[in-house]
CSV table of C-alpha atoms in Angstrom, one decimal:
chain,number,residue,atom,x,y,z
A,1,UNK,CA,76.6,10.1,159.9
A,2,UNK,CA,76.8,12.1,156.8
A,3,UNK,CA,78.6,15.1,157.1
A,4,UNK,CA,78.5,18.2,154.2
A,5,UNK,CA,81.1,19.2,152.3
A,6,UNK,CA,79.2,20.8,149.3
A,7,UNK,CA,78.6,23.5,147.5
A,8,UNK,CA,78.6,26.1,150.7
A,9,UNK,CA,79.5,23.8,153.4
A,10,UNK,CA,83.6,24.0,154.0
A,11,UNK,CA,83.8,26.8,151.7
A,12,UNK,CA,86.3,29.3,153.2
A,13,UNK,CA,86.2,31.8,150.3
A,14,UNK,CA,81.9,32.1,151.3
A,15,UNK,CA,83.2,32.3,155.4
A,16,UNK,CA,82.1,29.2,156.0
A,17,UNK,CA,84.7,27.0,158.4
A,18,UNK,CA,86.7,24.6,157.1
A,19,UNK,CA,85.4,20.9,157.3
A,20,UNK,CA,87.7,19.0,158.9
A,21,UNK,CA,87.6,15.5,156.5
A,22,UNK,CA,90.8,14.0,157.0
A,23,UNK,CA,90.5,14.6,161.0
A,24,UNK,CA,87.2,12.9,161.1
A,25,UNK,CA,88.6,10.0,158.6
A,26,UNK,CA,91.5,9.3,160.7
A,27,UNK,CA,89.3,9.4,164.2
A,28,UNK,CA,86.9,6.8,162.4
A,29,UNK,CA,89.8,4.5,161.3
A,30,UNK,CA,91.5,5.1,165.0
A,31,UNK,CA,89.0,4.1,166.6
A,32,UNK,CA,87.6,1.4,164.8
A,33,UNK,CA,84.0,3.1,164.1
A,34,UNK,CA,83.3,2.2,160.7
A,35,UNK,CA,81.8,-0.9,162.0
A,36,UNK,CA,78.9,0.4,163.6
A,37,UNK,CA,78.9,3.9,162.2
A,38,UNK,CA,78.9,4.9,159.2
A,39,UNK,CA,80.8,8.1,158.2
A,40,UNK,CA,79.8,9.3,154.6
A,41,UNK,CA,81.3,12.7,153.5
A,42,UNK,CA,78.3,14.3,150.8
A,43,UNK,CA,78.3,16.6,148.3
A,44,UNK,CA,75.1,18.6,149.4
A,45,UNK,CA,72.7,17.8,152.3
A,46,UNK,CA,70.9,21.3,151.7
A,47,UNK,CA,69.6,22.9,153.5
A,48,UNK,CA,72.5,25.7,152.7
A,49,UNK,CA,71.5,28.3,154.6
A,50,UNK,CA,72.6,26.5,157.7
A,51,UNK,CA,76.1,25.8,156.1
A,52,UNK,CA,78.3,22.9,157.7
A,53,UNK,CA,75.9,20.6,158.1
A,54,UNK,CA,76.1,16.9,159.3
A,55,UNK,CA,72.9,14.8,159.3
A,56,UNK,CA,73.4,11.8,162.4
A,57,UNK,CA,71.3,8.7,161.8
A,58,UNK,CA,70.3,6.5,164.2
A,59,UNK,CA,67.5,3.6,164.6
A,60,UNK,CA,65.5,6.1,166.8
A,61,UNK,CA,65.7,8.9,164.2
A,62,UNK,CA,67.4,11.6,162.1
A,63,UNK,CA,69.3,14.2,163.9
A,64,UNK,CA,70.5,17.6,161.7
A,65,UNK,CA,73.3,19.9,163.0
A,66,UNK,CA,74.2,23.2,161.2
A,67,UNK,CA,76.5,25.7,161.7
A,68,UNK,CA,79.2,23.6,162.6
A,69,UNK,CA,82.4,26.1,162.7
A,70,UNK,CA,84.6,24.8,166.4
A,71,UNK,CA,87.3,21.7,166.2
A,72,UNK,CA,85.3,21.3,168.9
A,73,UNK,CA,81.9,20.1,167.6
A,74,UNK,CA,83.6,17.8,165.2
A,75,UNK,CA,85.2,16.4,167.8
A,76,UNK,CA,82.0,15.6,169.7
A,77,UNK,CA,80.5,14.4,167.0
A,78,UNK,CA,83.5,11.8,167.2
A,79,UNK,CA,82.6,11.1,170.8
A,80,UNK,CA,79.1,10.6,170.1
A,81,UNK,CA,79.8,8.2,167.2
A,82,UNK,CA,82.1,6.3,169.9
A,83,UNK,CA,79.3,6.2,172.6
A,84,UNK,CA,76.7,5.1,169.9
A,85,UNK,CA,79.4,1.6,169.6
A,86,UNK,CA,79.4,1.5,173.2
A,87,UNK,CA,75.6,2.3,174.3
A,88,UNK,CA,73.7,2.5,171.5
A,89,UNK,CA,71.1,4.2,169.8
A,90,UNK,CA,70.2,6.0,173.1
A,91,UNK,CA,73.0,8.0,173.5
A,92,UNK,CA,72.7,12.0,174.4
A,93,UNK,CA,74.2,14.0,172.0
A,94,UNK,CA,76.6,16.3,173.9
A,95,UNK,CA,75.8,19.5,175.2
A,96,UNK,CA,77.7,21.4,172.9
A,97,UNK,CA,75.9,20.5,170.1
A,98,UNK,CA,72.4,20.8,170.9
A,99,UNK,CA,72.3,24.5,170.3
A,100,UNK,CA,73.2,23.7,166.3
A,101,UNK,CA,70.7,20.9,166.3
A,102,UNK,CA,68.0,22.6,163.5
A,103,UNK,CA,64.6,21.0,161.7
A,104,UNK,CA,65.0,20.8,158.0
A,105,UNK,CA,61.2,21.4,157.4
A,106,UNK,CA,61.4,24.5,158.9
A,107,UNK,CA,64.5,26.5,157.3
């Protein structure tokens, strides 16, 4: 997982929402994810139009997210990252986030 925290994304002052990086550290360390998924905090994914954006990685692909603004998308994207240790690359990505999933060939 990479998730934004660039030049737009997490920027309050351009009324983006706040990226919560020490929440998502801590839920990775809690819960012991680091060993099968990778959480890398980057400078700029672009595309910056979509702002908050988190870029999931898996053997079956590359999934981008955008407009990530709710506690409660991050928090998904915890739960996702703990259902990929327990089931794999297969696993759904919640409901909740579909709606923010975007193509970055297409922006």
């Amino acid at each position: 997982i990479e998730v934004c925290n660039g030049c737009c994304c997490g920027k309050v002052e351009k009324g983006h929402s706040e990226v919560p990086l020490n929440t998502l550290k801590a839920a990775w360390k809690e819960h012991g994810l680091e060993k099968n998924v990778k959480l890398t905090i980057a400078n700029c994914l672009g595309p910056c139009s979509m702002h908050n954006v988190t870029l999931l990685k898996t053997d079956n692909g590359q999934t981008w997210l955008g407009k990530l603004s709710e506690d409660e998308h991050y928090n998904s994207i915890v739960e996702w990252a703990r259902d990929i240790t327990r089931y794999g690359a297969r696993t759904k990505l919640p409901d909740n986030l579909v709606p923010l999933c975007f193509d970055p060939n297409k922006i």
